[in-house]
């Protein structure tokens, strides 16, 4: 089962939807972060593009990843530590995102936590992509997502396995009866 990939679906989504606010849970070496930002600045001035990344940043440090993002001219914040701790705090102050990529811890506790806090940063048109749904912990988290409030589309990418795409369901306003 592939673990990494180039996630071309993310860049396609960013390009088509003119995304400017991008969040990634699980940054690793920052290459995917840079690719997403470079795609966003095809449509927007670099200083209008914001990237928020969460990771332990233990080997690929904040400084190393930061240097890659500096080259793009975007605004960014790299939030260091376990998302079980960092997300509850960060989501109190972060803006709503246009796209969120969940690709951090693969246990159900981590994946559920990452979804729970990503949900708080969704506006009506935000798309959340969850990587590695083939992992049992991630699959359990995706199964727990309310189908009443969200559409959950599962797709398979040959180079990198199963991915979930989550969007808010638009609930039509009820008509008042006279
Ligand atoms: C699969 S890699 C991310 C790959 C990256 N999204 C990409 O496309 O290249 C997973 C990353 O999640 C981070 N991670 C795993 N569990 C985490 C946790 N509980 N809190 C913060 N980061 C975590 C790891 O340090 C690792 O860098």
JSON list of C-alpha atoms and ligand atoms in Angstrom, two decimals:
[
{"chain": "A", "resi": 1, "resn": "UNK", "atom": "CA", "xyz": [0.00, 0.00, 0.00]},
{"chain": "A", "resi": 2, "resn": "UNK", "atom": "CA", "xyz": [1.57, 3.32, -1.01]},
{"chain": "A", "resi": 3, "resn": "UNK", "atom": "CA", "xyz": [2.29, 5.72, 1.84]},
{"chain": "A", "resi": 4, "resn": "UNK", "atom": "CA", "xyz": [3.33, 8.83, -0.06]},
{"chain": "A", "resi": 5, "resn": "UNK", "atom": "CA", "xyz": [2.36, 10.28, -3.39]},
{"chain": "A", "resi": 6, "resn": "UNK", "atom": "CA", "xyz": [2.27, 13.59, -5.18]},
{"chain": "A", "resi": 7, "resn": "UNK", "atom": "CA", "xyz": [-1.43, 14.15, -4.36]},
{"chain": "A", "resi": 8, "resn": "UNK", "atom": "CA", "xyz": [-2.20, 15.72, -7.75]},
{"chain": "A", "resi": 9, "resn": "UNK", "atom": "CA", "xyz": [-5.90, 15.90, -6.76]},
{"chain": "A", "resi": 10, "resn": "UNK", "atom": "CA", "xyz": [-4.97, 18.54, -4.17]},
{"chain": "A", "resi": 11, "resn": "UNK", "atom": "CA", "xyz": [-3.31, 20.78, -6.74]},
{"chain": "A", "resi": 12, "resn": "UNK", "atom": "CA", "xyz": [-6.20, 20.31, -9.13]},
{"chain": "A", "resi": 13, "resn": "UNK", "atom": "CA", "xyz": [-8.67, 21.34, -6.43]},
{"chain": "A", "resi": 14, "resn": "UNK", "atom": "CA", "xyz": [-6.57, 24.36, -5.42]},
{"chain": "A", "resi": 15, "resn": "UNK", "atom": "CA", "xyz": [-6.27, 25.52, -9.04]},
{"chain": "A", "resi": 16, "resn": "UNK", "atom": "CA", "xyz": [-9.96, 25.14, -9.91]},
{"chain": "A", "resi": 17, "resn": "UNK", "atom": "CA", "xyz": [-11.22, 26.72, -6.70]},
{"chain": "A", "resi": 18, "resn": "UNK", "atom": "CA", "xyz": [-8.66, 29.52, -6.35]},
{"chain": "A", "resi": 19, "resn": "UNK", "atom": "CA", "xyz": [-7.78, 28.34, -2.86]},
{"chain": "A", "resi": 20, "resn": "UNK", "atom": "CA", "xyz": [-5.79, 30.78, -0.74]},
{"chain": "A", "resi": 21, "resn": "UNK", "atom": "CA", "xyz": [-6.05, 29.34, 2.75]},
{"chain": "A", "resi": 22, "resn": "UNK", "atom": "CA", "xyz": [-4.45, 25.92, 2.93]},
{"chain": "A", "resi": 23, "resn": "UNK", "atom": "CA", "xyz": [-4.00, 23.67, 5.95]},
{"chain": "A", "resi": 24, "resn": "UNK", "atom": "CA", "xyz": [-2.04, 20.44, 6.12]},
{"chain": "A", "resi": 25, "resn": "UNK", "atom": "CA", "xyz": [-1.93, 18.05, 9.08]},
{"chain": "A", "resi": 26, "resn": "UNK", "atom": "CA", "xyz": [1.27, 16.04, 8.66]},
{"chain": "A", "resi": 27, "resn": "UNK", "atom": "CA", "xyz": [3.82, 18.14, 6.77]},
{"chain": "A", "resi": 28, "resn": "UNK", "atom": "CA", "xyz": [6.80, 15.76, 6.75]},
{"chain": "A", "resi": 29, "resn": "UNK", "atom": "CA", "xyz": [9.50, 17.36, 4.55]},
{"chain": "A", "resi": 30, "resn": "UNK", "atom": "CA", "xyz": [7.40, 20.27, 3.29]},
{"chain": "A", "resi": 31, "resn": "UNK", "atom": "CA", "xyz": [7.54, 19.28, -0.37]},
{"chain": "A", "resi": 32, "resn": "UNK", "atom": "CA", "xyz": [3.78, 18.83, -0.61]},
{"chain": "A", "resi": 33, "resn": "UNK", "atom": "CA", "xyz": [3.30, 22.12, 1.26]},
{"chain": "A", "resi": 34, "resn": "UNK", "atom": "CA", "xyz": [5.46, 23.94, -1.28]},
{"chain": "A", "resi": 35, "resn": "UNK", "atom": "CA", "xyz": [3.69, 22.29, -4.22]},
{"chain": "A", "resi": 36, "resn": "UNK", "atom": "CA", "xyz": [0.27, 23.33, -2.93]},
{"chain": "A", "resi": 37, "resn": "UNK", "atom": "CA", "xyz": [1.42, 26.89, -2.30]},
{"chain": "A", "resi": 38, "resn": "UNK", "atom": "CA", "xyz": [3.03, 27.17, -5.74]},
{"chain": "A", "resi": 39, "resn": "UNK", "atom": "CA", "xyz": [-0.23, 25.99, -7.28]},
{"chain": "A", "resi": 40, "resn": "UNK", "atom": "CA", "xyz": [-2.21, 28.57, -5.30]},
{"chain": "A", "resi": 41, "resn": "UNK", "atom": "CA", "xyz": [0.06, 31.42, -6.41]},
{"chain": "A", "resi": 42, "resn": "UNK", "atom": "CA", "xyz": [-0.68, 30.62, -10.04]},
{"chain": "A", "resi": 43, "resn": "UNK", "atom": "CA", "xyz": [-3.98, 32.43, -9.36]},
{"chain": "A", "resi": 44, "resn": "UNK", "atom": "CA", "xyz": [-3.22, 34.76, -6.44]},
{"chain": "A", "resi": 45, "resn": "UNK", "atom": "CA", "xyz": [-0.40, 37.08, -5.35]},
{"chain": "A", "resi": 46, "resn": "UNK", "atom": "CA", "xyz": [1.97, 35.14, -3.06]},
{"chain": "A", "resi": 47, "resn": "UNK", "atom": "CA", "xyz": [1.33, 37.35, -0.02]},
{"chain": "A", "resi": 48, "resn": "UNK", "atom": "CA", "xyz": [-2.41, 36.52, -0.25]},
{"chain": "A", "resi": 49, "resn": "UNK", "atom": "CA", "xyz": [-1.74, 32.78, 0.04]},
{"chain": "A", "resi": 50, "resn": "UNK", "atom": "CA", "xyz": [-1.68, 31.37, 3.58]},
{"chain": "A", "resi": 51, "resn": "UNK", "atom": "CA", "xyz": [-0.40, 27.95, 4.57]},
{"chain": "A", "resi": 52, "resn": "UNK", "atom": "CA", "xyz": [-0.85, 26.34, 8.01]},
{"chain": "A", "resi": 53, "resn": "UNK", "atom": "CA", "xyz": [1.08, 23.14, 8.71]},
{"chain": "A", "resi": 54, "resn": "UNK", "atom": "CA", "xyz": [1.03, 20.83, 11.73]},
{"chain": "A", "resi": 55, "resn": "UNK", "atom": "CA", "xyz": [3.69, 18.25, 12.53]},
{"chain": "A", "resi": 56, "resn": "UNK", "atom": "CA", "xyz": [6.19, 17.15, 15.17]},
{"chain": "A", "resi": 57, "resn": "UNK", "atom": "CA", "xyz": [8.85, 18.70, 12.90]},
{"chain": "A", "resi": 58, "resn": "UNK", "atom": "CA", "xyz": [11.40, 16.45, 14.57]},
{"chain": "A", "resi": 59, "resn": "UNK", "atom": "CA", "xyz": [13.67, 15.55, 11.61]},
{"chain": "A", "resi": 60, "resn": "UNK", "atom": "CA", "xyz": [12.44, 18.03, 9.03]},
{"chain": "A", "resi": 61, "resn": "UNK", "atom": "CA", "xyz": [12.47, 20.94, 11.45]},
{"chain": "A", "resi": 62, "resn": "UNK", "atom": "CA", "xyz": [10.35, 24.09, 11.35]},
{"chain": "A", "resi": 63, "resn": "UNK", "atom": "CA", "xyz": [13.45, 25.93, 10.08]},
{"chain": "A", "resi": 64, "resn": "UNK", "atom": "CA", "xyz": [14.07, 23.46, 7.24]},
{"chain": "A", "resi": 65, "resn": "UNK", "atom": "CA", "xyz": [10.46, 23.43, 6.09]},
{"chain": "A", "resi": 66, "resn": "UNK", "atom": "CA", "xyz": [10.22, 27.19, 6.64]},
{"chain": "A", "resi": 67, "resn": "UNK", "atom": "CA", "xyz": [13.12, 27.80, 4.24]},
{"chain": "A", "resi": 68, "resn": "UNK", "atom": "CA", "xyz": [11.20, 25.98, 1.49]},
{"chain": "A", "resi": 69, "resn": "UNK", "atom": "CA", "xyz": [8.09, 28.06, 2.10]},
{"chain": "A", "resi": 70, "resn": "UNK", "atom": "CA", "xyz": [10.10, 31.32, 2.29]},
{"chain": "A", "resi": 71, "resn": "UNK", "atom": "CA", "xyz": [11.04, 30.75, -1.35]},
{"chain": "A", "resi": 72, "resn": "UNK", "atom": "CA", "xyz": [7.37, 31.02, -2.38]},
{"chain": "A", "resi": 73, "resn": "UNK", "atom": "CA", "xyz": [6.62, 34.38, -0.70]},
{"chain": "A", "resi": 74, "resn": "UNK", "atom": "CA", "xyz": [3.46, 33.03, 0.93]},
{"chain": "A", "resi": 75, "resn": "UNK", "atom": "CA", "xyz": [2.38, 33.68, 4.52]},
{"chain": "A", "resi": 76, "resn": "UNK", "atom": "CA", "xyz": [2.69, 30.60, 6.66]},
{"chain": "A", "resi": 77, "resn": "UNK", "atom": "CA", "xyz": [2.55, 29.19, 10.19]},
{"chain": "A", "resi": 78, "resn": "UNK", "atom": "CA", "xyz": [4.15, 25.90, 11.16]},
{"chain": "A", "resi": 79, "resn": "UNK", "atom": "CA", "xyz": [2.68, 24.55, 14.37]},
{"chain": "A", "resi": 80, "resn": "UNK", "atom": "CA", "xyz": [5.00, 22.15, 16.13]},
{"chain": "A", "resi": 81, "resn": "UNK", "atom": "CA", "xyz": [3.90, 19.28, 18.38]},
{"chain": "A", "resi": 82, "resn": "UNK", "atom": "CA", "xyz": [1.37, 16.51, 18.71]},
{"chain": "A", "resi": 83, "resn": "UNK", "atom": "CA", "xyz": [-1.92, 17.51, 17.07]},
{"chain": "A", "resi": 84, "resn": "UNK", "atom": "CA", "xyz": [-3.75, 15.99, 20.05]},
{"chain": "A", "resi": 85, "resn": "UNK", "atom": "CA", "xyz": [-2.42, 19.06, 21.88]},
{"chain": "A", "resi": 86, "resn": "UNK", "atom": "CA", "xyz": [-1.76, 21.67, 19.19]},
{"chain": "A", "resi": 87, "resn": "UNK", "atom": "CA", "xyz": [-5.05, 21.52, 17.25]},
{"chain": "A", "resi": 88, "resn": "UNK", "atom": "CA", "xyz": [-7.41, 22.27, 20.17]},
{"chain": "A", "resi": 89, "resn": "UNK", "atom": "CA", "xyz": [-5.46, 25.49, 20.86]},
{"chain": "A", "resi": 90, "resn": "UNK", "atom": "CA", "xyz": [-4.69, 26.52, 17.28]},
{"chain": "A", "resi": 91, "resn": "UNK", "atom": "CA", "xyz": [-8.23, 26.12, 16.00]},
{"chain": "A", "resi": 92, "resn": "UNK", "atom": "CA", "xyz": [-9.38, 28.80, 18.45]},
{"chain": "A", "resi": 93, "resn": "UNK", "atom": "CA", "xyz": [-7.44, 31.43, 16.51]},
{"chain": "A", "resi": 94, "resn": "UNK", "atom": "CA", "xyz": [-6.97, 30.15, 12.95]},
{"chain": "A", "resi": 95, "resn": "UNK", "atom": "CA", "xyz": [-9.15, 31.39, 10.07]},
{"chain": "A", "resi": 96, "resn": "UNK", "atom": "CA", "xyz": [-11.53, 29.16, 8.11]},
{"chain": "A", "resi": 97, "resn": "UNK", "atom": "CA", "xyz": [-9.65, 27.23, 5.42]},
{"chain": "A", "resi": 98, "resn": "UNK", "atom": "CA", "xyz": [-10.38, 26.66, 1.73]},
{"chain": "A", "resi": 99, "resn": "UNK", "atom": "CA", "xyz": [-8.72, 23.25, 1.72]},
{"chain": "A", "resi": 100, "resn": "UNK", "atom": "CA", "xyz": [-7.54, 20.95, 4.50]},
{"chain": "A", "resi": 101, "resn": "UNK", "atom": "CA", "xyz": [-5.37, 17.90, 3.93]},
{"chain": "A", "resi": 102, "resn": "UNK", "atom": "CA", "xyz": [-5.38, 15.41, 6.82]},
{"chain": "A", "resi": 103, "resn": "UNK", "atom": "CA", "xyz": [-2.27, 13.27, 6.56]},
{"chain": "A", "resi": 104, "resn": "UNK", "atom": "CA", "xyz": [-0.87, 13.04, 10.09]},
{"chain": "A", "resi": 105, "resn": "UNK", "atom": "CA", "xyz": [-1.13, 10.25, 12.65]},
{"chain": "A", "resi": 106, "resn": "UNK", "atom": "CA", "xyz": [-2.88, 7.09, 11.42]},
{"chain": "A", "resi": 107, "resn": "UNK", "atom": "CA", "xyz": [-4.35, 5.80, 14.71]},
{"chain": "A", "resi": 108, "resn": "UNK", "atom": "CA", "xyz": [-8.07, 6.25, 15.11]},
{"chain": "A", "resi": 109, "resn": "UNK", "atom": "CA", "xyz": [-7.50, 8.57, 18.09]},
{"chain": "A", "resi": 110, "resn": "UNK", "atom": "CA", "xyz": [-5.25, 10.86, 16.05]},
{"chain": "A", "resi": 111, "resn": "UNK", "atom": "CA", "xyz": [-7.35, 10.70, 12.89]},
{"chain": "A", "resi": 112, "resn": "UNK", "atom": "CA", "xyz": [-10.58, 11.40, 14.81]},
{"chain": "A", "resi": 113, "resn": "UNK", "atom": "CA", "xyz": [-8.94, 14.29, 16.64]},
{"chain": "A", "resi": 114, "resn": "UNK", "atom": "CA", "xyz": [-7.59, 15.72, 13.38]},
{"chain": "A", "resi": 115, "resn": "UNK", "atom": "CA", "xyz": [-11.03, 15.52, 11.76]},
{"chain": "A", "resi": 116, "resn": "UNK", "atom": "CA", "xyz": [-12.81, 16.91, 14.85]},
{"chain": "A", "resi": 117, "resn": "UNK", "atom": "CA", "xyz": [-10.68, 20.07, 14.82]},
{"chain": "A", "resi": 118, "resn": "UNK", "atom": "CA", "xyz": [-10.53, 20.42, 11.03]},
{"chain": "A", "resi": 119, "resn": "UNK", "atom": "CA", "xyz": [-14.32, 20.47, 11.06]},
{"chain": "A", "resi": 120, "resn": "UNK", "atom": "CA", "xyz": [-14.19, 23.68, 13.12]},
{"chain": "A", "resi": 121, "resn": "UNK", "atom": "CA", "xyz": [-12.21, 25.42, 10.37]},
{"chain": "A", "resi": 122, "resn": "UNK", "atom": "CA", "xyz": [-14.60, 24.61, 7.51]},
{"chain": "A", "resi": 123, "resn": "UNK", "atom": "CA", "xyz": [-16.62, 27.27, 5.75]},
{"chain": "A", "resi": 124, "resn": "UNK", "atom": "CA", "xyz": [-19.47, 26.27, 3.46]},
{"chain": "A", "resi": 125, "resn": "UNK", "atom": "CA", "xyz": [-17.16, 25.52, 0.52]},
{"chain": "A", "resi": 126, "resn": "UNK", "atom": "CA", "xyz": [-14.16, 24.00, 2.30]},
{"chain": "A", "resi": 127, "resn": "UNK", "atom": "CA", "xyz": [-13.02, 20.60, 1.12]},
{"chain": "A", "resi": 128, "resn": "UNK", "atom": "CA", "xyz": [-11.23, 18.26, 3.49]},
{"chain": "A", "resi": 129, "resn": "UNK", "atom": "CA", "xyz": [-9.14, 15.49, 1.96]},
{"chain": "A", "resi": 130, "resn": "UNK", "atom": "CA", "xyz": [-8.17, 12.58, 4.22]},
{"chain": "A", "resi": 131, "resn": "UNK", "atom": "CA", "xyz": [-5.22, 10.50, 3.06]},
{"chain": "A", "resi": 132, "resn": "UNK", "atom": "CA", "xyz": [-4.65, 6.79, 3.75]},
{"chain": "A", "resi": 133, "resn": "UNK", "atom": "CA", "xyz": [-8.22, 5.70, 4.39]},
{"chain": "A", "resi": 134, "resn": "UNK", "atom": "CA", "xyz": [-6.83, 2.16, 3.85]},
{"chain": "A", "resi": 135, "resn": "UNK", "atom": "CA", "xyz": [-5.41, 2.38, 7.39]},
{"chain": "A", "resi": 136, "resn": "UNK", "atom": "CA", "xyz": [-7.88, 0.94, 9.89]},
{"chain": "A", "resi": 137, "resn": "UNK", "atom": "CA", "xyz": [-7.59, 3.87, 12.31]},
{"chain": "A", "resi": 138, "resn": "UNK", "atom": "CA", "xyz": [-8.18, 6.41, 9.55]},
{"chain": "A", "resi": 139, "resn": "UNK", "atom": "CA", "xyz": [-11.03, 4.34, 8.12]},
{"chain": "A", "resi": 140, "resn": "UNK", "atom": "CA", "xyz": [-12.71, 4.25, 11.54]},
{"chain": "A", "resi": 141, "resn": "UNK", "atom": "CA", "xyz": [-12.46, 8.04, 11.80]},
{"chain": "A", "resi": 142, "resn": "UNK", "atom": "CA", "xyz": [-13.93, 8.52, 8.31]},
{"chain": "A", "resi": 143, "resn": "UNK", "atom": "CA", "xyz": [-16.77, 6.08, 9.11]},
{"chain": "A", "resi": 144, "resn": "UNK", "atom": "CA", "xyz": [-17.64, 8.20, 12.16]},
{"chain": "A", "resi": 145, "resn": "UNK", "atom": "CA", "xyz": [-18.26, 11.37, 10.10]},
{"chain": "A", "resi": 146, "resn": "UNK", "atom": "CA", "xyz": [-21.92, 12.44, 10.09]},
{"chain": "A", "resi": 147, "resn": "UNK", "atom": "CA", "xyz": [-23.50, 11.64, 6.70]},
{"chain": "A", "resi": 148, "resn": "UNK", "atom": "CA", "xyz": [-26.36, 13.90, 7.65]},
{"chain": "A", "resi": 149, "resn": "UNK", "atom": "CA", "xyz": [-24.11, 16.96, 7.70]},
{"chain": "A", "resi": 150, "resn": "UNK", "atom": "CA", "xyz": [-21.37, 15.98, 5.24]},
{"chain": "A", "resi": 151, "resn": "UNK", "atom": "CA", "xyz": [-20.92, 14.28, 1.91]},
{"chain": "A", "resi": 152, "resn": "UNK", "atom": "CA", "xyz": [-18.08, 11.78, 2.09]},
{"chain": "A", "resi": 153, "resn": "UNK", "atom": "CA", "xyz": [-16.71, 10.65, -1.25]},
{"chain": "A", "resi": 154, "resn": "UNK", "atom": "CA", "xyz": [-14.12, 7.91, -1.27]},
{"chain": "A", "resi": 155, "resn": "UNK", "atom": "CA", "xyz": [-11.81, 7.66, -4.25]},
{"chain": "A", "resi": 156, "resn": "UNK", "atom": "CA", "xyz": [-8.82, 5.57, -5.17]},
{"chain": "A", "resi": 157, "resn": "UNK", "atom": "CA", "xyz": [-5.65, 7.08, -6.51]},
{"chain": "A", "resi": 158, "resn": "UNK", "atom": "CA", "xyz": [-3.47, 4.39, -8.15]},
{"chain": "A", "resi": 159, "resn": "UNK", "atom": "CA", "xyz": [-0.22, 5.89, -6.92]},
{"chain": "A", "resi": 160, "resn": "UNK", "atom": "CA", "xyz": [-1.28, 6.42, -3.34]},
{"chain": "A", "resi": 161, "resn": "UNK", "atom": "CA", "xyz": [-4.29, 4.43, -2.22]},
{"chain": "A", "resi": 162, "resn": "UNK", "atom": "CA", "xyz": [-7.66, 5.49, -0.86]},
{"chain": "A", "resi": 163, "resn": "UNK", "atom": "CA", "xyz": [-8.58, 9.09, -0.12]},
{"chain": "A", "resi": 164, "resn": "UNK", "atom": "CA", "xyz": [-11.76, 10.61, 1.36]},
{"chain": "A", "resi": 165, "resn": "UNK", "atom": "CA", "xyz": [-13.15, 13.95, 0.24]},
{"chain": "A", "resi": 166, "resn": "UNK", "atom": "CA", "xyz": [-15.47, 15.61, 2.76]},
{"chain": "A", "resi": 167, "resn": "UNK", "atom": "CA", "xyz": [-17.72, 18.58, 2.08]},
{"chain": "A", "resi": 168, "resn": "UNK", "atom": "CA", "xyz": [-20.48, 20.25, 4.05]},
{"chain": "A", "resi": 169, "resn": "UNK", "atom": "CA", "xyz": [-23.98, 19.35, 2.92]},
{"chain": "A", "resi": 170, "resn": "UNK", "atom": "CA", "xyz": [-25.99, 22.40, 2.07]},
{"chain": "A", "resi": 171, "resn": "UNK", "atom": "CA", "xyz": [-29.29, 22.00, 3.90]},
{"chain": "A", "resi": 172, "resn": "UNK", "atom": "CA", "xyz": [-32.02, 23.89, 1.99]},
{"chain": "A", "resi": 173, "resn": "UNK", "atom": "CA", "xyz": [-33.80, 26.48, 4.14]},
{"chain": "A", "resi": 174, "resn": "UNK", "atom": "CA", "xyz": [-37.21, 25.29, 5.22]},
{"chain": "A", "resi": 175, "resn": "UNK", "atom": "CA", "xyz": [-40.12, 27.15, 3.70]},
{"chain": "A", "resi": 176, "resn": "UNK", "atom": "CA", "xyz": [-42.51, 28.73, 6.18]},
{"chain": "A", "resi": 177, "resn": "UNK", "atom": "CA", "xyz": [-46.05, 27.48, 5.82]},
{"chain": "A", "resi": 178, "resn": "UNK", "atom": "CA", "xyz": [-48.82, 30.03, 6.04]},
{"chain": "B", "resi": 1, "resn": "LIG", "atom": "C1", "xyz": [2.59, 10.75, 5.81]},
{"chain": "B", "resi": 1, "resn": "LIG", "atom": "S1", "xyz": [3.58, 11.97, 6.53]},
{"chain": "B", "resi": 1, "resn": "LIG", "atom": "C2", "xyz": [2.96, 13.47, 5.82]},
{"chain": "B", "resi": 1, "resn": "LIG", "atom": "C3", "xyz": [3.30, 13.57, 4.37]},
{"chain": "B", "resi": 1, "resn": "LIG", "atom": "C4", "xyz": [2.96, 14.91, 3.75]},
{"chain": "B", "resi": 1, "resn": "LIG", "atom": "N1", "xyz": [1.57, 15.28, 3.97]},
{"chain": "B", "resi": 1, "resn": "LIG", "atom": "C5", "xyz": [3.23, 14.80, 2.26]},
{"chain": "B", "resi": 1, "resn": "LIG", "atom": "O1", "xyz": [2.26, 14.77, 1.49]},
{"chain": "B", "resi": 1, "resn": "LIG", "atom": "O2", "xyz": [4.39, 14.72, 1.88]},
{"chain": "B", "resi": 1, "resn": "LIG", "atom": "C6", "xyz": [2.89, 12.02, 8.14]},
{"chain": "B", "resi": 1, "resn": "LIG", "atom": "C7", "xyz": [3.44, 13.13, 9.02]},
{"chain": "B", "resi": 1, "resn": "LIG", "atom": "O3", "xyz": [2.57, 13.25, 10.14]},
{"chain": "B", "resi": 1, "resn": "LIG", "atom": "C8", "xyz": [3.32, 13.55, 11.27]},
{"chain": "B", "resi": 1, "resn": "LIG", "atom": "N2", "xyz": [2.54, 13.11, 12.44]},
{"chain": "B", "resi": 1, "resn": "LIG", "atom": "C9", "xyz": [2.13, 11.84, 12.73]},
{"chain": "B", "resi": 1, "resn": "LIG", "atom": "N3", "xyz": [1.40, 11.82, 13.85]},
{"chain": "B", "resi": 1, "resn": "LIG", "atom": "C10", "xyz": [1.34, 13.10, 14.31]},
{"chain": "B", "resi": 1, "resn": "LIG", "atom": "C11", "xyz": [0.76, 13.72, 15.45]},
{"chain": "B", "resi": 1, "resn": "LIG", "atom": "N4", "xyz": [0.05, 13.03, 16.33]},
{"chain": "B", "resi": 1, "resn": "LIG", "atom": "N5", "xyz": [0.93, 15.06, 15.60]},
{"chain": "B", "resi": 1, "resn": "LIG", "atom": "C12", "xyz": [1.65, 15.78, 14.70]},
{"chain": "B", "resi": 1, "resn": "LIG", "atom": "N6", "xyz": [2.22, 15.24, 13.60]},
{"chain": "B", "resi": 1, "resn": "LIG", "atom": "C13", "xyz": [2.08, 13.92, 13.41]},
{"chain": "B", "resi": 1, "resn": "LIG", "atom": "C14", "xyz": [4.64, 12.82, 11.09]},
{"chain": "B", "resi": 1, "resn": "LIG", "atom": "O4", "xyz": [5.66, 13.48, 11.81]},
{"chain": "B", "resi": 1, "resn": "LIG", "atom": "C15", "xyz": [4.84, 12.87, 9.56]},
{"chain": "B", "resi": 1, "resn": "LIG", "atom": "O5", "xyz": [5.70, 13.91, 9.19]}
]
